[in-house]
PDB file of C-alpha atoms in Angstrom:
ATOM      1  CA  SER A   1     -16.931 -19.033 163.499  1.00  0.00           C
ATOM      2  CA  ALA A   2     -18.238 -22.034 161.516  1.00  0.00           C
ATOM      3  CA  VAL A   3     -16.688 -25.097 160.512  1.00  0.00           C
ATOM      4  CA  ILE A   4     -17.616 -26.129 156.919  1.00  0.00           C
ATOM      5  CA  SER A   5     -16.840 -29.406 155.231  1.00  0.00           C
ATOM      6  CA  GLN A   6     -17.747 -30.109 151.331  1.00  0.00           C
ATOM      7  CA  LYS A   7     -17.832 -33.089 149.387  1.00  0.00           C
ATOM      8  CA  PRO A   8     -16.167 -34.096 147.212  1.00  0.00           C
ATOM      9  CA  SER A   9     -13.129 -32.445 147.483  1.00  0.00           C
ATOM     10  CA  ARG A  10     -12.316 -32.903 143.961  1.00  0.00           C
ATOM     11  CA  ASP A  11     -13.411 -35.090 141.229  1.00  0.00           C
ATOM     12  CA  ILE A  12     -13.119 -35.502 137.356  1.00  0.00           C
ATOM     13  CA  CYS A  13     -16.070 -35.549 134.970  1.00  0.00           C
ATOM     14  CA  GLN A  14     -16.794 -36.465 131.685  1.00  0.00           C
ATOM     15  CA  ARG A  15     -18.613 -33.570 129.263  1.00  0.00           C
ATOM     16  CA  GLY A  16     -22.446 -33.926 129.522  1.00  0.00           C
ATOM     17  CA  THR A  17     -22.509 -35.469 132.916  1.00  0.00           C
ATOM     18  CA  SER A  18     -23.623 -33.856 136.337  1.00  0.00           C
ATOM     19  CA  LEU A  19     -22.044 -33.301 139.525  1.00  0.00           C
ATOM     20  CA  THR A  20     -23.640 -32.713 143.149  1.00  0.00           C
ATOM     21  CA  ILE A  21     -21.542 -30.853 145.316  1.00  0.00           C
ATOM     22  CA  GLN A  22     -22.461 -31.260 149.016  1.00  0.00           C
ATOM     23  CA  CYS A  23     -21.987 -28.212 151.827  1.00  0.00           C
ATOM     24  CA  GLN A  24     -22.331 -29.017 155.525  1.00  0.00           C
ATOM     25  CA  VAL A  25     -22.072 -26.735 158.408  1.00  0.00           C
ATOM     26  CA  ASP A  26     -21.668 -27.840 162.016  1.00  0.00           C
ATOM     27  CA  SER A  27     -24.221 -25.067 163.334  1.00  0.00           C
ATOM     28  CA  GLN A  28     -27.656 -23.287 162.078  1.00  0.00           C
ATOM     29  CA  VAL A  29     -26.742 -20.956 159.881  1.00  0.00           C
ATOM     30  CA  THR A  30     -29.106 -18.304 158.199  1.00  0.00           C
ATOM     31  CA  MET A  31     -27.095 -17.308 154.764  1.00  0.00           C
ATOM     32  CA  MET A  32     -25.716 -19.901 152.737  1.00  0.00           C
ATOM     33  CA  PHE A  33     -23.784 -19.054 149.490  1.00  0.00           C
ATOM     34  CA  TRP A  34     -22.372 -20.824 146.347  1.00  0.00           C
ATOM     35  CA  TYR A  35     -19.245 -19.364 144.735  1.00  0.00           C
ATOM     36  CA  ARG A  36     -17.035 -20.299 141.583  1.00  0.00           C
ATOM     37  CA  GLN A  37     -13.595 -19.906 141.251  1.00  0.00           C
ATOM     38  CA  GLN A  38     -11.789 -20.323 137.987  1.00  0.00           C
ATOM     39  CA  PRO A  39      -8.303 -21.230 137.508  1.00  0.00           C
ATOM     40  CA  GLY A  40      -5.758 -18.297 138.400  1.00  0.00           C
ATOM     41  CA  GLN A  41      -9.190 -16.159 138.887  1.00  0.00           C
ATOM     42  CA  SER A  42     -10.964 -14.498 141.781  1.00  0.00           C
ATOM     43  CA  LEU A  43     -14.452 -15.798 143.092  1.00  0.00           C
ATOM     44  CA  THR A  44     -17.556 -14.955 141.507  1.00  0.00           C
ATOM     45  CA  LEU A  45     -21.000 -15.553 143.627  1.00  0.00           C
ATOM     46  CA  ILE A  46     -23.074 -17.873 141.690  1.00  0.00           C
ATOM     47  CA  ALA A  47     -26.510 -17.896 143.922  1.00  0.00           C
ATOM     48  CA  THR A  48     -27.721 -17.443 147.764  1.00  0.00           C
ATOM     49  CA  ALA A  49     -29.033 -20.801 148.930  1.00  0.00           C
ATOM     50  CA  ASN A  50     -32.553 -20.083 150.731  1.00  0.00           C
ATOM     51  CA  GLN A  51     -33.835 -22.503 153.456  1.00  0.00           C
ATOM     52  CA  GLY A  52     -37.132 -23.544 152.121  1.00  0.00           C
ATOM     53  CA  SER A  53     -37.480 -21.851 149.064  1.00  0.00           C
ATOM     54  CA  GLU A  54     -35.899 -21.318 145.612  1.00  0.00           C
ATOM     55  CA  ALA A  55     -32.235 -20.164 145.234  1.00  0.00           C
ATOM     56  CA  THR A  56     -31.709 -16.380 144.544  1.00  0.00           C
ATOM     57  CA  TYR A  57     -29.059 -16.704 141.678  1.00  0.00           C
ATOM     58  CA  GLU A  58     -26.712 -13.604 140.603  1.00  0.00           C
ATOM     59  CA  SER A  59     -26.636 -11.986 137.216  1.00  0.00           C
ATOM     60  CA  GLY A  60     -25.161 -14.629 134.263  1.00  0.00           C
ATOM     61  CA  PHE A  61     -26.254 -18.075 136.507  1.00  0.00           C
ATOM     62  CA  VAL A  62     -29.392 -19.794 136.001  1.00  0.00           C
ATOM     63  CA  ILE A  63     -31.224 -22.777 137.895  1.00  0.00           C
ATOM     64  CA  ASP A  64     -31.246 -24.890 135.156  1.00  0.00           C
ATOM     65  CA  LYS A  65     -27.270 -25.064 134.846  1.00  0.00           C
ATOM     66  CA  PHE A  66     -26.924 -24.926 138.654  1.00  0.00           C
ATOM     67  CA  PRO A  67     -29.836 -26.129 140.822  1.00  0.00           C
ATOM     68  CA  ILE A  68     -29.479 -26.074 144.245  1.00  0.00           C
ATOM     69  CA  SER A  69     -30.857 -27.328 147.159  1.00  0.00           C
ATOM     70  CA  ARG A  70     -31.260 -26.083 150.989  1.00  0.00           C
ATOM     71  CA  PRO A  71     -33.405 -28.750 152.966  1.00  0.00           C
ATOM     72  CA  ASN A  72     -32.431 -27.442 156.762  1.00  0.00           C
ATOM     73  CA  LEU A  73     -30.124 -24.706 158.067  1.00  0.00           C
ATOM     74  CA  THR A  74     -27.293 -26.896 157.985  1.00  0.00           C
ATOM     75  CA  PHE A  75     -27.047 -28.285 154.595  1.00  0.00           C
ATOM     76  CA  SER A  76     -27.049 -27.466 151.012  1.00  0.00           C
ATOM     77  CA  THR A  77     -25.898 -28.704 147.656  1.00  0.00           C
ATOM     78  CA  LEU A  78     -25.031 -27.283 144.361  1.00  0.00           C
ATOM     79  CA  THR A  79     -25.395 -29.279 141.076  1.00  0.00           C
ATOM     80  CA  VAL A  80     -23.448 -28.533 137.978  1.00  0.00           C
ATOM     81  CA  SER A  81     -25.862 -29.690 135.184  1.00  0.00           C
ATOM     82  CA  ASN A  82     -24.465 -30.687 131.453  1.00  0.00           C
ATOM     83  CA  MET A  83     -20.801 -30.124 132.342  1.00  0.00           C
ATOM     84  CA  SER A  84     -18.619 -28.701 129.815  1.00  0.00           C
ATOM     85  CA  PRO A  85     -14.842 -28.144 130.050  1.00  0.00           C
ATOM     86  CA  GLU A  86     -15.728 -24.519 130.863  1.00  0.00           C
ATOM     87  CA  ASP A  87     -17.446 -25.742 134.006  1.00  0.00           C
ATOM     88  CA  SER A  88     -13.974 -26.637 135.351  1.00  0.00           C
ATOM     89  CA  SER A  89     -13.445 -24.580 138.426  1.00  0.00           C
ATOM     90  CA  ILE A  90     -13.359 -24.406 141.914  1.00  0.00           C
ATOM     91  CA  TYR A  91     -16.782 -24.259 143.826  1.00  0.00           C
ATOM     92  CA  LEU A  92     -16.817 -22.917 147.268  1.00  0.00           C
ATOM     93  CA  CYS A  93     -19.565 -22.921 149.946  1.00  0.00           C
ATOM     94  CA  SER A  94     -19.790 -20.220 152.204  1.00  0.00           C
ATOM     95  CA  VAL A  95     -22.188 -19.082 155.147  1.00  0.00           C
ATOM     96  CA  ALA A  96     -22.787 -15.904 157.036  1.00  0.00           C
ATOM     97  CA  PRO A  97     -24.261 -16.245 160.576  1.00  0.00           C
ATOM     98  CA  SER A  98     -26.379 -12.872 160.250  1.00  0.00           C
ATOM     99  CA  SER A  99     -29.206 -12.087 158.498  1.00  0.00           C
ATOM    100  CA  GLU A 100     -28.793  -8.381 158.805  1.00  0.00           C
ATOM    101  CA  LEU A 101     -28.183  -6.556 155.192  1.00  0.00           C
ATOM    102  CA  SER A 102     -24.557  -6.088 155.577  1.00  0.00           C
ATOM    103  CA  TYR A 103     -23.086  -9.579 156.423  1.00  0.00           C
ATOM    104  CA  ASN A 104     -19.973  -9.014 158.558  1.00  0.00           C
ATOM    105  CA  GLU A 105     -18.330 -12.478 157.826  1.00  0.00           C
ATOM    106  CA  GLN A 106     -18.525 -15.132 155.625  1.00  0.00           C
ATOM    107  CA  PHE A 107     -16.844 -18.487 156.428  1.00  0.00           C
ATOM    108  CA  PHE A 108     -15.830 -20.270 153.550  1.00  0.00           C
ATOM    109  CA  GLY A 109     -15.455 -24.232 152.969  1.00  0.00           C
ATOM    110  CA  PRO A 110     -12.370 -25.880 151.520  1.00  0.00           C
ATOM    111  CA  GLY A 111     -13.637 -26.074 148.249  1.00  0.00           C
ATOM    112  CA  THR A 112     -14.625 -28.799 145.325  1.00  0.00           C
ATOM    113  CA  ARG A 113     -11.869 -28.747 142.571  1.00  0.00           C
ATOM    114  CA  LEU A 114     -14.011 -29.779 139.316  1.00  0.00           C
ATOM    115  CA  THR A 115     -12.079 -30.996 136.037  1.00  0.00           C
ATOM    116  CA  VAL A 116     -14.085 -31.459 133.121  1.00  0.00           C
ATOM    117  CA  LEU A 117     -13.008 -33.517 130.079  1.00  0.00           C
TER     118      LEU A 117
ATOM    119  CA  GLU B   1     -21.364  -2.040 136.505  1.00  0.00           C
ATOM    120  CA  ASP B   2     -19.637  -2.853 139.541  1.00  0.00           C
ATOM    121  CA  GLN B   3     -16.125  -3.231 139.579  1.00  0.00           C
ATOM    122  CA  VAL B   4     -13.020  -4.110 142.177  1.00  0.00           C
ATOM    123  CA  THR B   5      -9.195  -4.110 140.957  1.00  0.00           C
ATOM    124  CA  GLN B   6      -6.412  -4.678 143.303  1.00  0.00           C
ATOM    125  CA  SER B   7      -2.800  -3.696 142.807  1.00  0.00           C
ATOM    126  CA  PRO B   8       0.057  -4.726 143.065  1.00  0.00           C
ATOM    127  CA  GLU B   9      -0.703  -8.512 141.207  1.00  0.00           C
ATOM    128  CA  ALA B  10       1.984  -9.723 143.385  1.00  0.00           C
ATOM    129  CA  LEU B  11       4.262  -8.380 145.939  1.00  0.00           C
ATOM    130  CA  ARG B  12       7.368  -9.768 147.343  1.00  0.00           C
ATOM    131  CA  LEU B  13       8.750  -8.278 150.490  1.00  0.00           C
ATOM    132  CA  GLN B  14      11.335  -8.954 153.116  1.00  0.00           C
ATOM    133  CA  GLU B  15      10.447 -10.001 156.442  1.00  0.00           C
ATOM    134  CA  GLY B  16       9.810  -6.595 158.493  1.00  0.00           C
ATOM    135  CA  GLU B  17       9.196  -4.549 154.955  1.00  0.00           C
ATOM    136  CA  SER B  18       6.143  -2.975 155.879  1.00  0.00           C
ATOM    137  CA  SER B  19       4.067  -2.059 152.649  1.00  0.00           C
ATOM    138  CA  SER B  20       0.353  -1.508 151.530  1.00  0.00           C
ATOM    139  CA  LEU B  21      -2.071  -3.488 149.266  1.00  0.00           C
ATOM    140  CA  ASN B  22      -4.438  -1.036 147.067  1.00  0.00           C
ATOM    141  CA  CYS B  23      -8.189  -1.965 146.301  1.00  0.00           C
ATOM    142  CA  SER B  24      -9.930   0.255 143.998  1.00  0.00           C
ATOM    143  CA  TYR B  25     -13.512   0.110 143.230  1.00  0.00           C
ATOM    144  CA  THR B  26     -16.642   1.427 141.481  1.00  0.00           C
ATOM    145  CA  VAL B  27     -19.835   0.618 143.117  1.00  0.00           C
ATOM    146  CA  SER B  28     -23.269   2.345 142.786  1.00  0.00           C
ATOM    147  CA  GLY B  29     -24.048   2.467 146.566  1.00  0.00           C
ATOM    148  CA  LEU B  30     -21.288   0.684 148.788  1.00  0.00           C
ATOM    149  CA  ARG B  31     -23.074  -1.462 151.353  1.00  0.00           C
ATOM    150  CA  GLY B  32     -19.454  -2.759 152.536  1.00  0.00           C
ATOM    151  CA  LEU B  33     -16.322  -3.662 151.824  1.00  0.00           C
ATOM    152  CA  PHE B  34     -14.332  -7.012 152.925  1.00  0.00           C
ATOM    153  CA  TRP B  35     -10.591  -8.030 153.095  1.00  0.00           C
ATOM    154  CA  TYR B  36      -9.933 -11.383 153.090  1.00  0.00           C
ATOM    155  CA  ARG B  37      -6.866 -13.792 153.065  1.00  0.00           C
ATOM    156  CA  GLN B  38      -6.542 -16.753 151.006  1.00  0.00           C
ATOM    157  CA  ASP B  39      -4.029 -19.684 151.394  1.00  0.00           C
ATOM    158  CA  PRO B  40      -3.289 -22.179 148.470  1.00  0.00           C
ATOM    159  CA  GLY B  41      -5.987 -24.741 148.449  1.00  0.00           C
ATOM    160  CA  LYS B  42      -8.306 -23.300 150.876  1.00  0.00           C
ATOM    161  CA  GLY B  43     -11.126 -21.016 151.016  1.00  0.00           C
ATOM    162  CA  PRO B  44     -11.008 -17.337 151.923  1.00  0.00           C
ATOM    163  CA  GLU B  45     -10.654 -16.395 155.762  1.00  0.00           C
ATOM    164  CA  PHE B  46     -12.631 -13.308 156.695  1.00  0.00           C
ATOM    165  CA  LEU B  47     -10.133 -10.338 157.795  1.00  0.00           C
ATOM    166  CA  PHE B  48     -12.132  -6.885 158.005  1.00  0.00           C
ATOM    167  CA  THR B  49     -15.201  -5.446 156.795  1.00  0.00           C
ATOM    168  CA  LEU B  50     -15.497  -1.412 156.203  1.00  0.00           C
ATOM    169  CA  TYR B  51     -18.508   0.456 156.150  1.00  0.00           C
ATOM    170  CA  SER B  52     -17.820   4.174 155.252  1.00  0.00           C
ATOM    171  CA  ALA B  53     -15.015   6.378 154.188  1.00  0.00           C
ATOM    172  CA  GLY B  54     -12.682   7.214 157.252  1.00  0.00           C
ATOM    173  CA  GLU B  55     -12.752   3.875 158.730  1.00  0.00           C
ATOM    174  CA  GLU B  56     -10.295   2.045 159.662  1.00  0.00           C
ATOM    175  CA  LYS B  57      -9.709  -1.445 161.456  1.00  0.00           C
ATOM    176  CA  GLU B  58      -6.511  -3.522 162.778  1.00  0.00           C
ATOM    177  CA  LYS B  59      -5.838  -6.866 163.695  1.00  0.00           C
ATOM    178  CA  GLU B  60      -2.262  -7.885 164.554  1.00  0.00           C
ATOM    179  CA  ARG B  61       0.190  -6.697 161.429  1.00  0.00           C
ATOM    180  CA  LEU B  62      -2.769  -5.826 159.229  1.00  0.00           C
ATOM    181  CA  LYS B  63      -4.271  -2.267 159.180  1.00  0.00           C
ATOM    182  CA  ALA B  64      -7.192  -1.564 156.612  1.00  0.00           C
ATOM    183  CA  THR B  65      -8.929   1.617 155.802  1.00  0.00           C
ATOM    184  CA  LEU B  66     -11.319   2.915 153.439  1.00  0.00           C
ATOM    185  CA  THR B  67     -12.056   5.974 151.084  1.00  0.00           C
ATOM    186  CA  LYS B  68     -14.882   6.826 148.962  1.00  0.00           C
ATOM    187  CA  LYS B  69     -12.920   5.262 145.883  1.00  0.00           C
ATOM    188  CA  GLU B  70     -10.036   2.832 147.493  1.00  0.00           C
ATOM    189  CA  SER B  71      -9.112   0.859 150.493  1.00  0.00           C
ATOM    190  CA  PHE B  72      -5.625  -0.002 151.530  1.00  0.00           C
ATOM    191  CA  LEU B  73      -4.352  -2.599 153.444  1.00  0.00           C
ATOM    192  CA  HIS B  74      -1.568  -1.838 155.398  1.00  0.00           C
ATOM    193  CA  ILE B  75       0.738  -4.816 156.702  1.00  0.00           C
ATOM    194  CA  THR B  76       3.398  -3.769 159.161  1.00  0.00           C
ATOM    195  CA  ALA B  77       6.825  -5.476 159.986  1.00  0.00           C
ATOM    196  CA  PRO B  78       5.310  -8.761 157.933  1.00  0.00           C
ATOM    197  CA  LYS B  79       6.513 -12.033 158.537  1.00  0.00           C
ATOM    198  CA  PRO B  80       6.398 -15.286 156.240  1.00  0.00           C
ATOM    199  CA  GLU B  81       3.419 -16.610 157.836  1.00  0.00           C
ATOM    200  CA  ASP B  82       1.684 -13.478 155.960  1.00  0.00           C
ATOM    201  CA  SER B  83       2.234 -14.998 152.725  1.00  0.00           C
ATOM    202  CA  ALA B  84      -1.039 -15.629 150.914  1.00  0.00           C
ATOM    203  CA  THR B  85      -3.273 -14.160 148.330  1.00  0.00           C
ATOM    204  CA  TYR B  86      -5.417 -10.986 149.876  1.00  0.00           C
ATOM    205  CA  LEU B  87      -8.717 -10.344 148.439  1.00  0.00           C
ATOM    206  CA  CYS B  88     -10.768  -7.207 148.510  1.00  0.00           C
ATOM    207  CA  ALA B  89     -14.574  -7.477 147.545  1.00  0.00           C
ATOM    208  CA  VAL B  90     -17.542  -5.135 147.978  1.00  0.00           C
ATOM    209  CA  GLN B  91     -21.048  -5.575 148.556  1.00  0.00           C
ATOM    210  CA  ALA B  92     -23.381  -2.984 146.308  1.00  0.00           C
ATOM    211  CA  ARG B  93     -26.978  -1.999 147.299  1.00  0.00           C
ATOM    212  CA  ARG B  94     -29.199  -3.804 144.711  1.00  0.00           C
ATOM    213  CA  ASN B  95     -32.949  -4.812 145.027  1.00  0.00           C
ATOM    214  CA  TYR B  96     -32.151  -8.330 143.884  1.00  0.00           C
ATOM    215  CA  GLY B  97     -29.450 -10.614 144.903  1.00  0.00           C
ATOM    216  CA  GLN B  98     -26.248 -10.239 147.280  1.00  0.00           C
ATOM    217  CA  ASN B  99     -24.239  -8.565 144.454  1.00  0.00           C
ATOM    218  CA  PHE B 100     -20.495  -9.383 146.508  1.00  0.00           C
ATOM    219  CA  VAL B 101     -17.698  -8.359 143.924  1.00  0.00           C
ATOM    220  CA  PHE B 102     -14.497  -9.975 144.390  1.00  0.00           C
ATOM    221  CA  GLY B 103     -11.063  -8.374 143.116  1.00  0.00           C
ATOM    222  CA  PRO B 104      -8.305 -10.754 141.269  1.00  0.00           C
ATOM    223  CA  GLY B 105      -6.395 -10.309 144.600  1.00  0.00           C
ATOM    224  CA  THR B 106      -2.767  -9.543 145.476  1.00  0.00           C
ATOM    225  CA  ARG B 107      -0.408 -12.411 145.939  1.00  0.00           C
ATOM    226  CA  LEU B 108       1.917 -11.320 148.606  1.00  0.00           C
ATOM    227  CA  SER B 109       4.983 -13.450 149.453  1.00  0.00           C
ATOM    228  CA  VAL B 110       7.450 -12.840 152.440  1.00  0.00           C
ATOM    229  CA  LEU B 111      10.820 -13.815 152.363  1.00  0.00           C
ATOM    230  CA  PRO B 112      12.605 -14.623 155.893  1.00  0.00           C
TER     231      PRO B 112
END
């Protein structure tokens, strides 16, 4: 299994500002993902962070709002840009060691709890 | 549109009282169905992956089964430490994106 850490664990931000969330894994992994979990709801996949190329965004999410970096196989960042209260959520990073089409396991980080005032 | 629903929304059991959680899905081309456990304030923890109808997997007191339209997570003789939210997710076959869709979860409480 992989050990995943996220920074910050929580933050309170003002409307219109941006926040960058970091995800660090203790081993090299092929696939890294970013999810959002809004209060009382389930997880929604935002994008796949690809090492050395642009992230692949799911329907409804765009790079301008959620720019993602992945400079190497153990680290990624997600930025939430021009925040509004609707962006208040828990943001989770996950990794999958396998690059096969069906991912047997995803390991999730502890999440970053974001509140936008 | 791919959809995942779970029932019941919440379930309260006495220790030792076996039960099942349901996950119903609508997807055009199932790549895999996943069960996760999520404790409060933590990220989901992987339990099982099922790929085809008729498949079953077991882990301790948990057993997951899959049909063409739904999956069941059977909990045998649960203990208080089994209390958590259980999430079901599907991955659909698409040409773009990873297409993971999570259900809303079932909150399980096991009382001693």
